[in-house]
Short mmCIF file of C-alpha atoms in Angstrom, two decimals:
data_model
loop_
_atom_site.label_atom_id
_atom_site.label_comp_id
_atom_site.label_asym_id
_atom_site.label_seq_id
_atom_site.Cartn_x
_atom_site.Cartn_y
_atom_site.Cartn_z
CA MET A 1 33.74 16.37 -16.53
CA PRO A 2 33.57 20.05 -15.39
CA ARG A 3 32.37 20.50 -11.87
CA GLY A 4 29.19 22.25 -12.88
CA ARG A 5 28.27 19.42 -15.27
CA ALA A 6 29.01 16.73 -12.66
CA ALA A 7 26.72 18.52 -10.16
CA ALA A 8 23.95 18.93 -12.76
CA ALA A 9 24.17 15.25 -13.56
CA ALA A 10 23.99 14.12 -10.09
CA ALA A 11 21.04 16.56 -9.47
CA PHE A 12 19.26 15.19 -12.56
CA VAL A 13 19.54 11.61 -11.21
CA CYS A 14 18.28 12.64 -7.79
CA LEU A 15 15.31 14.57 -9.29
CA GLY A 16 14.45 11.56 -11.49
CA ILE A 17 14.31 9.42 -8.42
CA LEU A 18 12.33 11.86 -6.39
CA ARG A 19 9.78 12.20 -9.10
CA GLY A 20 9.42 8.51 -9.52
CA GLN A 21 10.55 8.62 -13.10
CA ALA A 22 13.59 6.38 -12.70
CA PRO A 23 13.34 2.63 -12.19
CA VAL A 24 13.46 1.90 -8.53
CA PRO A 25 16.63 -0.03 -8.03
CA GLY A 26 16.34 -3.30 -5.95
CA ASP A 27 12.70 -4.16 -6.29
CA GLY A 28 13.20 -6.90 -8.88
CA PRO A 29 13.43 -10.60 -7.93
CA ARG A 30 16.52 -11.81 -5.98
CA TYR A 31 17.63 -15.39 -5.89
CA THR A 32 20.09 -17.51 -3.79
CA PRO A 33 22.92 -19.17 -5.68
CA GLU A 34 20.68 -22.29 -5.59
CA GLY A 35 17.82 -20.51 -7.40
CA MET A 36 15.53 -20.01 -4.43
CA LEU A 37 13.66 -16.72 -4.44
CA VAL A 38 14.46 -14.41 -1.51
CA LYS A 39 11.33 -13.10 0.25
CA PRO A 40 10.69 -9.61 -1.04
CA GLU A 41 10.67 -6.71 1.37
CA TYR A 42 7.24 -5.57 0.32
CA ARG A 43 5.91 -3.55 3.23
CA GLU A 44 6.36 -0.20 1.40
CA TRP A 45 5.28 -1.49 -1.98
CA VAL A 46 2.25 -0.27 -3.95
CA PHE A 47 -1.06 -1.63 -2.60
CA LEU A 48 -3.27 -2.83 -5.52
CA GLY A 49 -6.41 -4.03 -3.62
CA SER A 50 -7.74 -6.39 -1.02
CA GLY A 51 -10.43 -9.00 -0.89
CA LEU A 52 -12.24 -10.68 2.00
CA GLY A 53 -13.24 -14.36 1.70
CA MET A 54 -12.96 -14.46 -2.08
CA THR A 55 -13.37 -17.84 -3.66
CA TYR A 56 -13.17 -19.07 -7.25
CA GLY A 57 -15.05 -22.35 -6.31
CA PRO A 58 -17.44 -23.46 -3.55
CA ALA A 59 -17.11 -21.48 -0.33
CA ALA A 60 -14.29 -22.93 1.83
CA GLY A 61 -16.13 -22.48 5.03
CA GLY A 62 -14.56 -21.27 8.29
CA GLU A 63 -13.50 -17.59 9.02
CA PRO A 64 -12.98 -15.46 5.86
CA ARG A 65 -9.45 -14.14 5.27
CA PHE A 66 -8.21 -10.96 3.73
CA ASP A 67 -6.09 -11.10 0.51
CA ASN A 68 -3.79 -7.96 0.22
CA VAL A 69 -2.04 -7.67 -3.00
CA PHE A 70 1.17 -5.49 -3.53
CA VAL A 71 3.32 -4.90 -6.54
CA SER A 72 6.91 -3.60 -6.91
CA PRO A 73 6.97 0.16 -7.27
CA SER A 74 8.97 0.24 -10.59
CA ALA A 75 6.49 -2.20 -12.16
CA TYR A 76 3.52 -0.23 -10.93
CA ARG A 77 4.87 2.87 -12.55
CA ARG A 78 5.59 1.12 -15.81
CA PHE A 79 2.13 -0.42 -15.80
CA VAL A 80 0.41 2.92 -15.36
CA GLU A 81 2.33 4.27 -18.37
CA THR A 82 2.05 1.23 -20.67
CA GLY A 83 -0.73 -1.18 -19.38
CA ARG A 84 1.97 -3.85 -19.39
CA TRP A 85 4.07 -5.57 -16.60
CA PRO A 86 7.81 -5.23 -17.29
CA ASP A 87 10.26 -8.04 -16.96
CA GLY A 88 11.22 -8.12 -13.23
CA THR A 89 7.80 -7.42 -11.95
CA VAL A 90 7.03 -8.89 -8.43
CA PHE A 91 3.71 -9.39 -6.94
CA VAL A 92 2.97 -10.22 -3.38
CA LEU A 93 -0.29 -11.79 -2.06
CA GLU A 94 -0.36 -11.32 1.72
CA VAL A 95 -3.23 -13.40 3.36
CA ARG A 96 -4.20 -12.06 6.64
CA LEU A 97 -6.53 -13.38 9.35
CA ALA A 98 -9.67 -11.38 9.99
CA GLU A 99 -11.15 -10.28 13.23
CA SER A 100 -14.63 -8.96 14.00
CA LYS A 101 -14.82 -7.85 17.64
CA GLY A 102 -12.12 -5.84 19.15
CA SER A 103 -11.63 -2.42 20.77
CA ILE A 104 -14.73 -0.36 19.79
CA ASN A 105 -15.46 -2.42 16.68
CA GLN A 106 -18.91 -4.10 16.68
CA GLY A 107 -19.29 -5.49 13.16
CA GLY A 108 -17.64 -6.23 9.90
CA HIS A 109 -14.02 -7.35 9.83
CA TYR A 110 -10.44 -5.93 10.21
CA GLN A 111 -6.99 -7.36 9.45
CA ALA A 112 -4.97 -9.29 11.91
CA GLY A 113 -1.84 -11.51 11.63
CA VAL A 114 -0.35 -12.74 8.34
CA ALA A 115 -1.41 -16.27 7.53
CA ALA A 116 0.49 -16.74 4.32
CA VAL A 117 2.71 -15.02 1.77
CA GLU A 118 2.71 -15.93 -1.92
CA VAL A 119 4.68 -14.35 -4.81
CA HIS A 120 4.28 -14.12 -8.41
CA VAL A 121 7.35 -13.02 -10.46
CA LYS A 122 7.89 -12.14 -14.10
CA ASP A 123 11.25 -13.31 -15.18
CA GLU A 124 11.26 -14.05 -18.78
CA LYS A 125 14.68 -15.81 -19.04
CA ARG A 126 14.18 -17.93 -15.93
CA PHE A 127 10.57 -19.35 -16.27
CA PRO A 128 9.20 -21.23 -19.22
CA SER A 129 5.86 -19.24 -19.21
CA LYS A 130 7.72 -16.04 -18.19
CA TRP A 131 6.12 -16.05 -14.76
CA GLY A 132 6.91 -18.14 -11.68
CA PHE A 133 4.87 -18.67 -8.48
CA PHE A 134 6.28 -19.08 -4.89
CA ALA A 135 4.63 -19.84 -1.63
CA PHE A 136 6.66 -18.83 1.54
CA PRO A 137 6.26 -21.16 4.51
CA GLU A 138 5.96 -19.28 7.76
CA ASN A 139 9.10 -17.46 8.67
CA ALA A 140 10.89 -18.79 5.55
CA ALA A 141 13.34 -16.32 4.07
CA THR A 142 13.48 -18.11 0.65
CA ALA A 143 11.22 -20.37 -1.35
CA ARG A 144 11.48 -22.74 -4.35
CA VAL A 145 9.54 -22.14 -7.54
CA ILE A 146 6.18 -24.00 -7.82
CA PRO A 147 6.48 -26.49 -10.77
CA PRO A 148 4.76 -25.34 -13.97
CA GLY A 149 2.08 -27.94 -13.80
CA ALA A 150 0.44 -26.46 -10.76
CA ASN A 151 -3.09 -25.08 -10.83
CA CYS A 152 -1.99 -21.53 -10.09
CA TYR A 153 -0.28 -21.33 -13.49
CA SER A 154 -3.33 -22.59 -15.52
CA CYS A 155 -5.89 -20.56 -13.60
CA HIS A 156 -3.99 -17.37 -13.94
CA GLU A 157 -3.33 -18.00 -17.68
CA GLN A 158 -6.95 -18.67 -18.34
CA HIS A 159 -8.61 -15.99 -16.16
CA GLY A 160 -6.05 -13.19 -15.64
CA ALA A 161 -7.24 -10.04 -17.34
CA VAL A 162 -3.74 -8.83 -18.22
CA ASP A 163 -0.72 -11.20 -18.82
CA THR A 164 -1.84 -13.87 -16.36
CA THR A 165 -2.51 -11.30 -13.58
CA PHE A 166 -5.91 -10.59 -12.04
CA VAL A 167 -6.05 -6.95 -12.82
CA GLN A 168 -9.85 -7.31 -13.00
CA PHE A 169 -9.71 -7.37 -9.16
CA TYR A 170 -7.36 -4.32 -8.76
CA PRO A 171 -9.36 -1.14 -9.33
CA THR A 172 -6.07 0.89 -8.92
CA VAL A 173 -4.65 -0.35 -12.22
CA SER A 174 -7.57 -1.79 -14.26
CA LYS A 175 -8.23 1.65 -15.70
CA ALA A 176 -4.76 1.93 -17.01
CA ALA A 177 -5.02 -1.42 -18.71
CA LYS A 178 -8.32 -0.63 -20.33
CA ASP A 179 -7.03 2.79 -21.58
CA LYS A 180 -3.98 1.09 -23.00
CA GLY A 181 -5.86 -1.80 -24.72
CA THR A 182 -4.14 -4.55 -22.85
CA TYR A 183 -7.23 -5.63 -20.67
CA GLN A 184 -9.02 -8.77 -21.66
CA GLU A 185 -12.55 -9.37 -20.17
CA ARG A 186 -12.35 -12.65 -18.28
CA MET B 1 33.46 23.22 -2.80
CA PRO B 2 36.03 21.05 -4.63
CA ARG B 3 34.59 18.93 -7.42
CA GLY B 4 35.12 15.59 -5.70
CA ARG B 5 33.46 16.77 -2.50
CA ALA B 6 30.45 18.14 -4.39
CA ALA B 7 29.99 14.83 -6.18
CA ALA B 8 30.39 12.84 -2.97
CA ALA B 9 27.75 14.97 -1.23
CA ALA B 10 25.30 14.66 -4.14
CA ALA B 11 25.97 10.81 -4.06
CA PHE B 12 25.40 10.75 -0.30
CA VAL B 13 22.02 12.39 -0.73
CA CYS B 14 20.97 9.98 -3.50
CA LEU B 15 22.01 6.97 -1.54
CA GLY B 16 20.23 8.08 1.55
CA ILE B 17 17.01 8.49 -0.57
CA LEU B 18 17.52 5.12 -2.24
CA ARG B 19 17.86 3.33 1.11
CA GLY B 20 14.89 5.14 2.63
CA GLN B 21 16.99 6.62 5.29
CA ALA B 22 16.32 10.25 4.41
CA PRO B 23 12.93 11.81 5.02
CA VAL B 24 10.89 11.57 1.84
CA PRO B 25 10.49 15.10 0.47
CA GLY B 26 7.00 16.19 -0.38
CA ASP B 27 4.88 13.76 1.59
CA GLY B 28 3.89 16.25 4.32
CA PRO B 29 0.65 18.24 4.21
CA ARG B 30 0.22 21.01 1.52
CA TYR B 31 -2.18 23.86 1.83
CA THR B 32 -3.57 26.58 -0.53
CA PRO B 33 -3.04 30.21 0.48
CA GLU B 34 -6.60 30.05 1.87
CA GLY B 35 -5.64 27.22 4.24
CA MET B 36 -7.44 24.36 2.36
CA LEU B 37 -5.65 21.04 2.40
CA VAL B 38 -4.46 19.86 -1.06
CA LYS B 39 -5.50 16.17 -1.65
CA PRO B 40 -2.42 14.00 -1.08
CA GLU B 41 -1.12 11.95 -3.98
CA TYR B 42 -1.31 8.85 -1.85
CA ARG B 43 -1.43 5.89 -4.24
CA GLU B 44 2.14 4.80 -3.57
CA TRP B 45 1.95 5.41 0.20
CA VAL B 46 2.41 2.73 2.78
CA PHE B 47 -0.68 0.65 3.20
CA LEU B 48 -1.49 0.05 6.91
CA GLY B 49 -4.61 -2.14 6.70
CA SER B 50 -8.17 -2.64 5.46
CA GLY B 51 -11.49 -3.33 6.96
CA LEU B 52 -14.81 -4.43 5.44
CA GLY B 53 -18.04 -3.24 6.96
CA MET B 54 -16.45 -2.07 10.17
CA THR B 55 -18.81 -0.32 12.56
CA TYR B 56 -18.41 1.43 15.83
CA GLY B 57 -22.16 1.40 16.55
CA PRO B 58 -25.30 -0.38 15.27
CA ALA B 59 -24.71 -1.96 11.79
CA ALA B 60 -25.50 0.73 9.10
CA GLY B 61 -27.24 -1.88 6.70
CA GLY B 62 -26.67 -1.98 2.95
CA GLU B 63 -23.65 -3.25 1.17
CA PRO B 64 -20.48 -3.29 3.23
CA ARG B 65 -17.50 -1.09 2.23
CA PHE B 66 -13.83 -1.47 2.38
CA ASP B 67 -11.69 1.03 4.47
CA ASN B 68 -8.16 1.21 3.21
CA VAL B 69 -5.70 3.16 5.34
CA PHE B 70 -2.47 4.63 3.93
CA VAL B 71 0.16 6.79 5.65
CA SER B 72 2.90 9.00 4.34
CA PRO B 73 6.17 6.97 3.81
CA SER B 74 8.39 9.24 5.96
CA ALA B 75 5.93 9.07 8.88
CA TYR B 76 5.71 5.28 8.43
CA ARG B 77 9.52 4.92 8.75
CA ARG B 78 9.71 7.22 11.75
CA PHE B 79 6.82 5.28 13.49
CA VAL B 80 8.63 1.98 12.93
CA GLU B 81 11.71 3.42 14.68
CA THR B 82 10.09 5.33 17.53
CA GLY B 83 6.46 4.25 17.97
CA ARG B 84 5.37 7.93 17.45
CA TRP B 85 3.84 9.80 14.55
CA PRO B 86 6.09 12.85 13.62
CA ASP B 87 4.75 16.34 12.93
CA GLY B 88 3.60 16.28 9.27
CA THR B 89 2.18 12.81 9.27
CA VAL B 90 -0.65 12.38 6.83
CA PHE B 91 -3.18 9.47 7.03
CA VAL B 92 -5.55 8.70 4.22
CA LEU B 93 -8.74 6.67 4.63
CA GLU B 94 -9.88 5.53 1.20
CA VAL B 95 -13.44 4.05 1.28
CA ARG B 96 -14.10 1.69 -1.59
CA LEU B 97 -17.25 -0.01 -2.80
CA ALA B 98 -17.24 -3.79 -2.44
CA GLU B 99 -18.35 -6.26 -5.22
CA SER B 100 -19.07 -10.03 -4.83
CA LYS B 101 -19.71 -11.51 -8.21
CA GLY B 102 -17.48 -10.75 -11.07
CA SER B 103 -15.16 -12.69 -13.45
CA ILE B 104 -14.50 -16.00 -11.72
CA ASN B 105 -15.23 -14.87 -8.21
CA GLN B 106 -18.11 -16.70 -6.57
CA GLY B 107 -17.99 -15.45 -3.01
CA GLY B 108 -16.64 -12.95 -0.53
CA HIS B 109 -15.85 -9.42 -1.56
CA TYR B 110 -13.31 -7.55 -3.62
CA GLN B 111 -12.75 -3.90 -3.97
CA ALA B 112 -14.36 -1.58 -6.67
CA GLY B 113 -14.49 2.13 -7.08
CA VAL B 114 -13.60 4.88 -4.54
CA ALA B 115 -16.63 6.19 -2.54
CA ALA B 116 -14.90 8.69 -0.32
CA VAL B 117 -11.47 9.98 0.78
CA GLU B 118 -10.88 11.34 4.27
CA VAL B 119 -7.46 12.60 5.57
CA HIS B 120 -6.09 13.04 9.20
CA VAL B 121 -3.11 15.41 9.36
CA LYS B 122 -0.71 16.07 12.22
CA ASP B 123 0.36 19.64 12.05
CA GLU B 124 1.14 20.88 15.58
CA LYS B 125 1.25 24.59 14.79
CA ARG B 126 -1.92 24.71 12.61
CA PHE B 127 -4.42 22.62 14.74
CA PRO B 128 -5.38 23.21 18.42
CA SER B 129 -5.41 19.46 19.18
CA LYS B 130 -2.23 18.94 16.87
CA TRP B 131 -4.42 16.99 14.38
CA GLY B 132 -6.91 18.05 11.80
CA PHE B 133 -9.51 15.97 9.83
CA PHE B 134 -10.58 16.53 6.21
CA ALA B 135 -13.21 15.05 3.98
CA PHE B 136 -12.79 15.27 0.27
CA PRO B 137 -15.98 15.70 -1.76
CA GLU B 138 -15.78 13.58 -5.00
CA ASN B 139 -13.29 14.94 -7.44
CA ALA B 140 -12.46 17.78 -5.01
CA ALA B 141 -8.71 18.79 -5.14
CA THR B 142 -8.90 20.65 -1.82
CA ALA B 143 -10.77 20.43 1.44
CA ARG B 144 -11.41 22.64 4.39
CA VAL B 145 -10.58 21.41 7.83
CA ILE B 146 -13.40 19.88 9.83
CA PRO B 147 -14.17 22.09 12.88
CA PRO B 148 -12.67 20.70 16.24
CA GLY B 149 -16.11 19.92 17.80
CA ALA B 150 -16.91 17.16 15.30
CA ASN B 151 -17.21 13.62 16.43
CA CYS B 152 -14.23 12.29 14.53
CA TYR B 153 -11.93 14.37 16.92
CA SER B 154 -13.58 13.09 20.25
CA CYS B 155 -13.78 9.51 18.94
CA HIS B 156 -10.16 9.38 17.90
CA GLU B 157 -8.99 10.96 21.11
CA GLN B 158 -10.92 8.70 23.31
CA HIS B 159 -10.34 5.50 21.38
CA GLY B 160 -7.19 5.68 19.32
CA ALA B 161 -4.46 3.35 20.69
CA VAL B 162 -1.56 5.86 19.63
CA ASP B 163 -1.92 9.54 19.60
CA THR B 164 -5.57 9.68 18.35
CA THR B 165 -4.88 7.10 15.69
CA PHE B 166 -6.41 3.64 15.46
CA VAL B 167 -3.20 1.68 15.51
CA GLN B 168 -5.17 -1.21 17.14
CA PHE B 169 -6.59 -1.97 13.60
CA TYR B 170 -3.29 -1.69 11.74
CA PRO B 171 -1.31 -4.91 12.24
CA THR B 172 1.52 -3.55 10.21
CA VAL B 173 2.48 -0.94 12.87
CA SER B 174 0.80 -2.16 16.13
CA LYS B 175 3.88 -4.23 17.09
CA ALA B 176 6.15 -1.27 16.71
CA ALA B 177 4.04 0.79 19.06
CA LYS B 178 3.88 -2.08 21.62
CA ASP B 179 7.56 -2.59 21.41
CA LYS B 180 8.27 1.12 21.95
CA GLY B 181 5.70 1.47 24.87
CA THR B 182 3.49 3.98 23.10
CA TYR B 183 0.54 1.71 22.66
CA GLN B 184 -2.63 2.11 24.94
CA GLU B 185 -5.20 -0.64 25.05
CA ARG B 186 -8.50 0.83 24.03
#
């Protein structure tokens, strides 16, 4: 390849990355040789929304907790374009303790330490229903998939607005799904 | 430059970007020729934390709102390394309405539409106290700086744990500040 063309090709790749047009390498699911999911490095992923004390049944009692939901950047960008989650999408639910009194804060709640991390992965070849759930014990670097009969699968399948995901609670992406016709009222 | 060296240099730049080691171009403040701040494209920025119904004085009454705080990725990475916000840091406070009953949710709160967007910029040459505050009216693409005498400046200066920012409410970065010795109990 002539020098000019090689440089132009490299520049094209760089520009694509900078503009967010190219898929982000490395934000898909990673597994150990034994099939355990490696805990994603999600701190810089796209924030979809948060809840405080949300409950799908009778109130659990006790101090409410925050639920922060993040998604892998390449999946977010694809969803905004198409209203669909691509194969390799990774969701992270980060549950955080809530505090009320601290520093100058007098009321309401703010976020404190992480109480739990759960992950929802779309991997069409690996999981019978295309999606797998994982719960990471504290300080665990890997987790085994939760078996398909568990409640999380049936609840997400019955109530998720888009492809077993709770897009109805993520205002950052619900409009894209409605615009693209992939949103189901649930 | 010989062809091989040019290609190697381009590859080095790309790899740096992919690994998040290079500063992220384009996430610093941008201004119009008249000195108005252009509203940042913050949807994929780093989420620092959220609050619901937080108040620094008597409770305001009415439905509580969520406060989501995001920071520019290059500033986040520098802060994790050093405990300090670099020149060019941009914070976004996104205030969202809260809803309680919807779909299968029976209690607690989840996030709905954006009620307000406020921005805090570190630009040492431009602002007398190094930082400037901006409030974006609904659908506004630009905003004028809030004058230095406003409450936001004095409150952040008196009560912010790190360099006029409320790191005490952002568990994602407070540990870095404590480890680096830049955190003040406030």
